[in-house]
PDB file of C-alpha atoms and ligand atoms in Angstrom:
ATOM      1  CA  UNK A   1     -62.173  14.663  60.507  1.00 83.00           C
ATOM      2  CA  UNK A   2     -63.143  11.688  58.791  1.00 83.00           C
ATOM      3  CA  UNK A   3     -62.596   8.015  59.775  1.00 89.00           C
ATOM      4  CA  UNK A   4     -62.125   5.528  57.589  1.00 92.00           C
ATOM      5  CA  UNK A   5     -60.322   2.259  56.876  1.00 92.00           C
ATOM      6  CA  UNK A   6     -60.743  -1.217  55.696  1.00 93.00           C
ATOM      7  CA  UNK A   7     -62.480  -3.851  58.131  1.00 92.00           C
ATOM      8  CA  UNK A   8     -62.680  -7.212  57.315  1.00 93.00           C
ATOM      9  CA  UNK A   9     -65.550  -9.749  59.091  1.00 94.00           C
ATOM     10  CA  UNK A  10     -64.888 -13.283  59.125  1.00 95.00           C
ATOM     11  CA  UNK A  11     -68.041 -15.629  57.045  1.00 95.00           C
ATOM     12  CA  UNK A  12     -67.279 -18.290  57.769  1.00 95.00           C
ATOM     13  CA  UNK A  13     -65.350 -21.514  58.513  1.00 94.00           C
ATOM     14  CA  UNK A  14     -65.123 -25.242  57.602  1.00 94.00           C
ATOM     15  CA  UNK A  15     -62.255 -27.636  58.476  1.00 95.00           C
ATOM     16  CA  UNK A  16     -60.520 -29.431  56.133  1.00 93.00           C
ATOM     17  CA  UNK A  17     -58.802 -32.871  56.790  1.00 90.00           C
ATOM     18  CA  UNK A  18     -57.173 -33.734  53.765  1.00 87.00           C
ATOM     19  CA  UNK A  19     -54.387 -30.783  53.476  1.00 93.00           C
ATOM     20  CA  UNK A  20     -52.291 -30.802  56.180  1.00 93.00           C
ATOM     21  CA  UNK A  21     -50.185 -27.941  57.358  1.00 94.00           C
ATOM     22  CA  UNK A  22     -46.573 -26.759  55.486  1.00 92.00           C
ATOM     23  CA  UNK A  23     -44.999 -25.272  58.524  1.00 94.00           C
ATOM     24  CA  UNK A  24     -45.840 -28.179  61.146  1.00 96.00           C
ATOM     25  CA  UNK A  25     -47.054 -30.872  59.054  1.00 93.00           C
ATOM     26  CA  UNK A  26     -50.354 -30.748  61.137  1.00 94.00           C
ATOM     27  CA  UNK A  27     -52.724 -33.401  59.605  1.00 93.00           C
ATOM     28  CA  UNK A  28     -55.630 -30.624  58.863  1.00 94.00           C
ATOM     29  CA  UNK A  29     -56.359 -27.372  57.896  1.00 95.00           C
ATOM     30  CA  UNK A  30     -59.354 -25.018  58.627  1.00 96.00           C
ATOM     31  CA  UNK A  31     -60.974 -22.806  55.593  1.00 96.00           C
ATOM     32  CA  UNK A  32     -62.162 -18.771  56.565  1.00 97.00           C
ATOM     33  CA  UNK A  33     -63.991 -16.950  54.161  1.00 97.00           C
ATOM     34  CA  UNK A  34     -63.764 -13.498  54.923  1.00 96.00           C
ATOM     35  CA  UNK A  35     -65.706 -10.114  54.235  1.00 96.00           C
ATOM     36  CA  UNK A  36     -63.581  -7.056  53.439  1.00 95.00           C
ATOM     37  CA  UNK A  37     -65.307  -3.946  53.636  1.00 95.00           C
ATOM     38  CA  UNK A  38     -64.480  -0.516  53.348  1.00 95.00           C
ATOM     39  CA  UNK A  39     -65.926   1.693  56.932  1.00 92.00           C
ATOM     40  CA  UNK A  40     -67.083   5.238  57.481  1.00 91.00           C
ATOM     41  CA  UNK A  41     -66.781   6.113  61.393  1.00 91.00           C
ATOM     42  CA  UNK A  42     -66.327   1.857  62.081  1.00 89.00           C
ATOM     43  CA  UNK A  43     -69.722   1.929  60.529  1.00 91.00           C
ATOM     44  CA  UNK A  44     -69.276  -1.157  57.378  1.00 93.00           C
ATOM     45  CA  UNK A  45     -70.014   1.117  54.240  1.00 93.00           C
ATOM     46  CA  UNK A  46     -69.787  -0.999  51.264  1.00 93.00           C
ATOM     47  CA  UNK A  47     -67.959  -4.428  50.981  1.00 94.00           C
ATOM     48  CA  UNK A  48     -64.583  -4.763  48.368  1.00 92.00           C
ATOM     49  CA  UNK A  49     -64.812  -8.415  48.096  1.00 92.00           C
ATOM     50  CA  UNK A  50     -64.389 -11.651  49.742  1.00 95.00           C
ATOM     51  CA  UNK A  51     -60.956 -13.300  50.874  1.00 95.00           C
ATOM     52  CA  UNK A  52     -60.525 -17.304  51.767  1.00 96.00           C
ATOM     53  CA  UNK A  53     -57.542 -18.495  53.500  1.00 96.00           C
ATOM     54  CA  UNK A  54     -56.393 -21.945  54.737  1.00 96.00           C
ATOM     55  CA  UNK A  55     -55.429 -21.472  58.682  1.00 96.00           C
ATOM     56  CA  UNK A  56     -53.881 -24.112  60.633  1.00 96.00           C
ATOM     57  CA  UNK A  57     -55.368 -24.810  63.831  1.00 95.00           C
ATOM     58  CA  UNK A  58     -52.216 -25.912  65.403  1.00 96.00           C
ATOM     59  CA  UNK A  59     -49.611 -23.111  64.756  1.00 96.00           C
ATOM     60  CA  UNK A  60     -51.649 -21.200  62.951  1.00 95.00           C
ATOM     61  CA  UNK A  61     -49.747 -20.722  59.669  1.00 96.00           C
ATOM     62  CA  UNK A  62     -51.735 -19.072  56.823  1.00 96.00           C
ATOM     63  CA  UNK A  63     -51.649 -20.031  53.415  1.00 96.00           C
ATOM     64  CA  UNK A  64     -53.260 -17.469  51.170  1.00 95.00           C
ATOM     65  CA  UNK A  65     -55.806 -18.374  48.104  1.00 95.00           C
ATOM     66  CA  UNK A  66     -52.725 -18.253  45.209  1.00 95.00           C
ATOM     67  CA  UNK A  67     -50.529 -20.687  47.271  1.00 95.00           C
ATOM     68  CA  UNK A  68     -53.193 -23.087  47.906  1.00 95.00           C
ATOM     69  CA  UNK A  69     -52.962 -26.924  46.309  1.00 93.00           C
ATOM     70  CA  UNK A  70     -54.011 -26.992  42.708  1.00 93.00           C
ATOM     71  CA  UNK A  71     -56.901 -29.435  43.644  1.00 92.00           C
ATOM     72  CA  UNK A  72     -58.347 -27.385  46.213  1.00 93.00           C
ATOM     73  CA  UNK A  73     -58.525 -24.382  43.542  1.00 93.00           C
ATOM     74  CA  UNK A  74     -61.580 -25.121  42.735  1.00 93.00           C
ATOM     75  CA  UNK A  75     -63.427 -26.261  45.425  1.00 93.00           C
ATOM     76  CA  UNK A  76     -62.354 -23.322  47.648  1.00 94.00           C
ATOM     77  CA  UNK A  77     -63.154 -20.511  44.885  1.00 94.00           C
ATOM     78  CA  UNK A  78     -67.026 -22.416  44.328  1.00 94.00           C
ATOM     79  CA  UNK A  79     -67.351 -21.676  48.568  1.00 94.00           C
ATOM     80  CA  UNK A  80     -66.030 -18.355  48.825  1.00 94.00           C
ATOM     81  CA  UNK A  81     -68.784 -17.241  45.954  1.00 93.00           C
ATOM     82  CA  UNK A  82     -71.374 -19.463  47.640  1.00 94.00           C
ATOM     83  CA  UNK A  83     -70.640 -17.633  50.898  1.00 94.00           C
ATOM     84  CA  UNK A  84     -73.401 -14.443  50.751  1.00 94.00           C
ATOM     85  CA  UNK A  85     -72.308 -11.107  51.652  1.00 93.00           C
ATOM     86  CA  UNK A  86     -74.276  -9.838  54.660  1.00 92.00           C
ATOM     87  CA  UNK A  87     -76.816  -6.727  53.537  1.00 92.00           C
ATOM     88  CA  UNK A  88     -75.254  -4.628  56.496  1.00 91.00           C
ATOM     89  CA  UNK A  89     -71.959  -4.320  54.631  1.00 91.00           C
ATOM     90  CA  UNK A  90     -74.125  -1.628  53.395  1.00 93.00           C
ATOM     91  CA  UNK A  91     -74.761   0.032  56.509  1.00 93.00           C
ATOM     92  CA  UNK A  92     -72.858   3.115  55.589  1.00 91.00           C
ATOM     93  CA  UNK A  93     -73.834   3.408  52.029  1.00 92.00           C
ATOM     94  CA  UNK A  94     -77.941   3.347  53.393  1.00 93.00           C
ATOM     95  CA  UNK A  95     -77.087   5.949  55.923  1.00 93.00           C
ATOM     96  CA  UNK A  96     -75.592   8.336  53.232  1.00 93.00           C
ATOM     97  CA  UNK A  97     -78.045   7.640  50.697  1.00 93.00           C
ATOM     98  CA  UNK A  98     -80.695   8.273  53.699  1.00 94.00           C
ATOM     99  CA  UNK A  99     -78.980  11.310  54.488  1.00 93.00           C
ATOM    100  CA  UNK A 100     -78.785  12.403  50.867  1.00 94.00           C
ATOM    101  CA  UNK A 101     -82.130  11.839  49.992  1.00 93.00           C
ATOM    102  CA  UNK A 102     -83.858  13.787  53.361  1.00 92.00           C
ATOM    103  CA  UNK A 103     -81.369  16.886  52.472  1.00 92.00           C
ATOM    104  CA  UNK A 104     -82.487  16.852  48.679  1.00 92.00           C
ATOM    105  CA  UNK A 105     -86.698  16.508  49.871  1.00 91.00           C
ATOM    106  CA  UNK A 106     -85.877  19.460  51.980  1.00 88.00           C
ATOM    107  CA  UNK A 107     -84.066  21.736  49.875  1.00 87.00           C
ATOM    108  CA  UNK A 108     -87.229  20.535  47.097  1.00 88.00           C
ATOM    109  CA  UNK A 109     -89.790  21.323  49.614  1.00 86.00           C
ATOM    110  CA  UNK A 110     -87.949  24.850  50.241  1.00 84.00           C
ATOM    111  CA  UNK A 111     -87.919  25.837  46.701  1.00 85.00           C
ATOM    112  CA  UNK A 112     -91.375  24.908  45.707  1.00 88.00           C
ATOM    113  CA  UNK A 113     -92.914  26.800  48.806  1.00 86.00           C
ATOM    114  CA  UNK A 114     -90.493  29.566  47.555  1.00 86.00           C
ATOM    115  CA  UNK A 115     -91.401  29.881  44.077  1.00 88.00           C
ATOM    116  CA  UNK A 116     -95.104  29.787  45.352  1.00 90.00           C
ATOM    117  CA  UNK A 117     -94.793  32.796  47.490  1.00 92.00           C
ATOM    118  CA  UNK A 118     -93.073  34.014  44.849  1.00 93.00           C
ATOM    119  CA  UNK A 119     -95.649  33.835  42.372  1.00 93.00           C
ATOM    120  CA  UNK A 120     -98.544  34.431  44.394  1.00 94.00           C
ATOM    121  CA  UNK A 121     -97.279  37.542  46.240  1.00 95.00           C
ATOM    122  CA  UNK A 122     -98.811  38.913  49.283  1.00 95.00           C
ATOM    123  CA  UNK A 123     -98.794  41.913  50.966  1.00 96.00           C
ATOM    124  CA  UNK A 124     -96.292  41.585  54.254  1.00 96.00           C
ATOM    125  CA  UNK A 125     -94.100  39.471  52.454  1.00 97.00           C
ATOM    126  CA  UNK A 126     -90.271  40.046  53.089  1.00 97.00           C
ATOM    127  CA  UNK A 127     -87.839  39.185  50.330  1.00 96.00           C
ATOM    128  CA  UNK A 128     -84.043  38.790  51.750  1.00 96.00           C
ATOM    129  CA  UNK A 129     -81.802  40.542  48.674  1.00 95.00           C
ATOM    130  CA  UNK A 130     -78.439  40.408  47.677  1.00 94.00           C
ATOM    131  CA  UNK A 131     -77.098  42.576  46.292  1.00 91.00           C
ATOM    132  CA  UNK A 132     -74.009  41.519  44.424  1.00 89.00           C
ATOM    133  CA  UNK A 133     -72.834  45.508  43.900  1.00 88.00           C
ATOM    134  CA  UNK A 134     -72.964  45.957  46.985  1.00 86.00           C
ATOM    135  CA  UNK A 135     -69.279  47.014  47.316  1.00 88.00           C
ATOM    136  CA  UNK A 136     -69.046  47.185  51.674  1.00 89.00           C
ATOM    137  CA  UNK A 137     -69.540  43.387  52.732  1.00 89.00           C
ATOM    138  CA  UNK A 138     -72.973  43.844  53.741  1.00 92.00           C
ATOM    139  CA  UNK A 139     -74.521  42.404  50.550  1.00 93.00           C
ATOM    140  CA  UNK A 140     -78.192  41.359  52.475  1.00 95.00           C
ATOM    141  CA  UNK A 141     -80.820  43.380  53.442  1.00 95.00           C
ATOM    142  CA  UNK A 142     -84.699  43.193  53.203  1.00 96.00           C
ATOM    143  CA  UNK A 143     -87.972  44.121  51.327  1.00 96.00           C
ATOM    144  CA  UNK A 144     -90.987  43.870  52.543  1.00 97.00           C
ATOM    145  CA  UNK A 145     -94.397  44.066  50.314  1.00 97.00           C
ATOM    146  CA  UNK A 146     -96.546  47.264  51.348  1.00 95.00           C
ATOM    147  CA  UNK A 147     -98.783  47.175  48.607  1.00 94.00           C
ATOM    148  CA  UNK A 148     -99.384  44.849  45.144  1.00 95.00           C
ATOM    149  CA  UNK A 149    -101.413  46.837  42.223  1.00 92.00           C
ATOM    150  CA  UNK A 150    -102.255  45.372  38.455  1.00 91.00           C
ATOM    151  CA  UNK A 151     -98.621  45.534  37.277  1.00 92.00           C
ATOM    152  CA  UNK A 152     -96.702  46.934  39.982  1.00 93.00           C
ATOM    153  CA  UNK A 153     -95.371  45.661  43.820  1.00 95.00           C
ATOM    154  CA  UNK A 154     -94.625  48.914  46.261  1.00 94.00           C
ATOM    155  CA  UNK A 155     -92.083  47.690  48.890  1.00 94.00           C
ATOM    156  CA  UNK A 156     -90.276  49.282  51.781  1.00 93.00           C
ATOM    157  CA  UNK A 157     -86.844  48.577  52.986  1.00 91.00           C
ATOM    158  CA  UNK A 158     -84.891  48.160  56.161  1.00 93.00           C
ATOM    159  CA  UNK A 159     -82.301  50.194  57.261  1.00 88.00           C
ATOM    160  CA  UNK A 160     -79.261  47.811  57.212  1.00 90.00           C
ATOM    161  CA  UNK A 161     -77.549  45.484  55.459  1.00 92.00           C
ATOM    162  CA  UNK A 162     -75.937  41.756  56.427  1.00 95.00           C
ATOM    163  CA  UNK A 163     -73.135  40.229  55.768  1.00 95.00           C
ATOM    164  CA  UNK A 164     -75.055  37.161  55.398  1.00 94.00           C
ATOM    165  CA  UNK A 165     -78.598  36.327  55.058  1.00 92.00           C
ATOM    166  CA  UNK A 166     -80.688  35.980  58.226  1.00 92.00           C
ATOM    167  CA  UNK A 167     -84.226  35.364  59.067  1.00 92.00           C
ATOM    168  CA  UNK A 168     -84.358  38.442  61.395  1.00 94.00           C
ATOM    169  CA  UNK A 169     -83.737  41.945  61.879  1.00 95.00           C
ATOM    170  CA  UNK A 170     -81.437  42.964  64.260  1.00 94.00           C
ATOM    171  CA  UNK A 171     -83.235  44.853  67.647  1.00 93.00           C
ATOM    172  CA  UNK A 172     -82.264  48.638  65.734  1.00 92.00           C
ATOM    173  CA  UNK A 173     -83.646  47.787  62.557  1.00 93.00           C
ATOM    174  CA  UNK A 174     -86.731  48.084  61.024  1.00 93.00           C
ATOM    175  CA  UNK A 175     -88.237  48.611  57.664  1.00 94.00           C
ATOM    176  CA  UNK A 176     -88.325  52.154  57.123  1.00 90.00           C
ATOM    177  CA  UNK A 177     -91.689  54.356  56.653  1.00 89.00           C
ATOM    178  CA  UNK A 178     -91.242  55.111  52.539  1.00 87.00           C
ATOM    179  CA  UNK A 179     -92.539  52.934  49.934  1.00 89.00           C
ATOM    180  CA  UNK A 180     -91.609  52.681  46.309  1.00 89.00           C
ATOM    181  CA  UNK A 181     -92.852  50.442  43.319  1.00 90.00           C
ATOM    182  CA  UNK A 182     -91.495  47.963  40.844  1.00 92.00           C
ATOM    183  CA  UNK A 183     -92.943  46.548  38.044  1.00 92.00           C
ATOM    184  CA  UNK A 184     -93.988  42.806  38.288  1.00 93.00           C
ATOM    185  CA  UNK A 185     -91.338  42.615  35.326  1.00 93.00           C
ATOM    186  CA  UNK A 186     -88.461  43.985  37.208  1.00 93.00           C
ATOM    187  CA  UNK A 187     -89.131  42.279  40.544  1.00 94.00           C
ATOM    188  CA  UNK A 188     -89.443  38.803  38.045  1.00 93.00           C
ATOM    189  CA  UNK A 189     -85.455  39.458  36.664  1.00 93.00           C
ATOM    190  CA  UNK A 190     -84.619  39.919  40.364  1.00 92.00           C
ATOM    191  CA  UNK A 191     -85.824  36.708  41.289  1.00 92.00           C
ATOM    192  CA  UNK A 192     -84.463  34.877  37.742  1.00 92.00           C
ATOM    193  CA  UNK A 193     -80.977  36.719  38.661  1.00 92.00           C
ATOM    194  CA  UNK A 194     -81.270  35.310  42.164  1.00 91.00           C
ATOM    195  CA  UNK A 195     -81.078  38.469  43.723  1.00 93.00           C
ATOM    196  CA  UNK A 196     -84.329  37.459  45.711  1.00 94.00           C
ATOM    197  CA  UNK A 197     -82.368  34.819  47.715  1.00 93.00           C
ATOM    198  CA  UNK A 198     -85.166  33.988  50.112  1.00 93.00           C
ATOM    199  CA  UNK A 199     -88.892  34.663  51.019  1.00 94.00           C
ATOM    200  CA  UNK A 200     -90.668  34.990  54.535  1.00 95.00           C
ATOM    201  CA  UNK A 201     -94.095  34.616  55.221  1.00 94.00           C
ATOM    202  CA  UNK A 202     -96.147  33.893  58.317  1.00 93.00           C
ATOM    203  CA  UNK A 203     -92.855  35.010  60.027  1.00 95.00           C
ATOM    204  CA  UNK A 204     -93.462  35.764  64.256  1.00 92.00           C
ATOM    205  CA  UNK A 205     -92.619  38.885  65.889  1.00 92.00           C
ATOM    206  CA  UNK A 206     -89.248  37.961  67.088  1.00 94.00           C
ATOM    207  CA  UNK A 207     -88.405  38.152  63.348  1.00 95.00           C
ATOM    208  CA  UNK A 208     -88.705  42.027  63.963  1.00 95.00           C
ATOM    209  CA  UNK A 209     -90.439  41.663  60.443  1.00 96.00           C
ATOM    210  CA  UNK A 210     -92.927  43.956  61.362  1.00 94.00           C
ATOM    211  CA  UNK A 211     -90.970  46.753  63.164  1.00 92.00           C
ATOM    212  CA  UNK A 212     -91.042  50.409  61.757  1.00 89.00           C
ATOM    213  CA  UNK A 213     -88.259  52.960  61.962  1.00 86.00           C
ATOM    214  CA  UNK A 214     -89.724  56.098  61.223  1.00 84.00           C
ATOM    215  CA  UNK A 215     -86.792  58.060  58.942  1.00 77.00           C
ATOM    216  CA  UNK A 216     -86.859  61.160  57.213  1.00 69.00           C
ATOM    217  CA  UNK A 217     -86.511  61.567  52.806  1.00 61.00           C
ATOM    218  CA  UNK A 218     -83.230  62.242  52.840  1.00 60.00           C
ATOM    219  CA  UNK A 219     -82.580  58.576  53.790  1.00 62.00           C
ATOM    220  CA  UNK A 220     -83.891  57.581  50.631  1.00 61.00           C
ATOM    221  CA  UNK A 221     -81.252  59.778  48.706  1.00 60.00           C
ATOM    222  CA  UNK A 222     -78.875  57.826  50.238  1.00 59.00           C
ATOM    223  CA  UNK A 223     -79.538  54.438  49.882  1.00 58.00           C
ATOM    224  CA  UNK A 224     -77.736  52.453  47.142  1.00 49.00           C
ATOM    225  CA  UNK A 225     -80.848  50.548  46.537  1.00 52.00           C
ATOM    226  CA  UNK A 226     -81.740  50.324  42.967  1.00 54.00           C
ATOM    227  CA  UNK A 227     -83.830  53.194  42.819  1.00 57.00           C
ATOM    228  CA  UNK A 228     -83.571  53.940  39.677  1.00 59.00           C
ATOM    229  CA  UNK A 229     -85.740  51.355  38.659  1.00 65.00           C
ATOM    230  CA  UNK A 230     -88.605  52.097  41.126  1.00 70.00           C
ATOM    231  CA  UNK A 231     -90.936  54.630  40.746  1.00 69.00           C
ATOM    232  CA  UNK A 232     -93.229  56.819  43.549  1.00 71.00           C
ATOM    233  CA  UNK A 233     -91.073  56.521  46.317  1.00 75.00           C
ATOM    234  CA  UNK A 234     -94.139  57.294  49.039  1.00 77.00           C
ATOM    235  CA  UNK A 235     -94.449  58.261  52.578  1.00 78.00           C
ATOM    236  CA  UNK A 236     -96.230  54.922  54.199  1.00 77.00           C
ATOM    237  CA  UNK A 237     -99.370  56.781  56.418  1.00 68.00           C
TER     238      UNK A 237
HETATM  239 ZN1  LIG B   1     -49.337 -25.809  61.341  1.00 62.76          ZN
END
């Protein structure tokens, strides 16, 4: 839920003794400048303009700025301009720009070190896929470099898939004991079709990055990975 509204922060005030009041005839009037401002959470956000009023300090009738006397027109717009708006009518705006600009450096950050791993591959490197043909709703699931030579990366898989993408395997999984390559060119259209959605490196062993489940060749049959596109599917010694 968000919480918003319009505040309004009083400038300042002068009094002034030669209008007198219309409701009680009171021989003086006092002059507020105020600060409207639009708030996030009662947290000023950015300020909508600036408001004078004559008040009367004895029954406190208000005259707004478009009633006041025609000779006081003047005088009273020249001090409402001349009154500064505070810089934390901007409070909000900082805090969202602030915000803004630490999500944007991270997501930066993410995507350079990604697009390094990326091009400077490494054996032990696990690339989260999705697969978007993927027709049960677990669209995720893992490769993991076993070997990179001249034009082609050999990579084993895990057993499952995800319904989203993770950082870890779950405690059954494991990547399994076969191996098969792809050409640098294929594995580059993965990662230009953003079907490499993330890549791990230096990951710990709670990852379960680094777990084995030993499974036999017909598991390979089986799989709906793209193996059509891979070539020497290998037993890992
Ligand atoms: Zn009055």
């Amino acid at each position: 839920m968000i919480i918003y509204g319009i505040g309004s922060k009083q400038l300042k005030e002068a009094p002034v003794e030669k209008i007198s009041c219309v409701n009680c005839e009171h021989q003086s009037s006092v002059v507020v400048v105020y600060q409207r401002y639009f708030d996030l959470f009662w947290i000023p956000t950015f300020p909508i303009g600036k408001k004078i009023v004559l008040t009367c300090p004895n029954c406190d009738h208000v005259v707004k700025e478009k009633n006041f006397p025609e000779d006081f027109k003047r005088s009273s717009a020249q001090l409402k301009s001349s009154v500064p708006t505070p810089k934390y009518m901007f409070s909000g705006l900082a805090i969202i720009l602030a915000f803004i600009s630490y999500v944007a450096l991270g997501s930066y950050i993410d995507d350079q070190m990604e697009s390094d791993y990326f091009n400077n591959p490494q054996v032990d490197d696990v690339y989260a896929i999705y697969d978007e043909y993927e027709t049960s709703g677990y669209k995720y699931y893992f490769m993991k470099i076993t070997q990179i030579e001249g034009d082609s990366i050999s990579f084993t898989v895990n057993e499952y898939g995800y319904s989203a993408i993770t950082s870890e395997l779950l405690p059954e999984d494991g990547f399994i004991n076969y191996e098969f390559s792809y050409s640098k060119d294929f594995v580059r259209e993965m990662y230009s079709l953003d079907e490499i959605v993330a890549i791990y490196r230096e990951y710990d062993e709670s990852s379960g990055f680094n777990r084995i489940n030993i499974t036999d060749s017909l598991f390979m049959e089986d799989m709906n990975y793209d193996l059509d596109s891979a070539e020497n599917v290998n037993l890992i010694e």
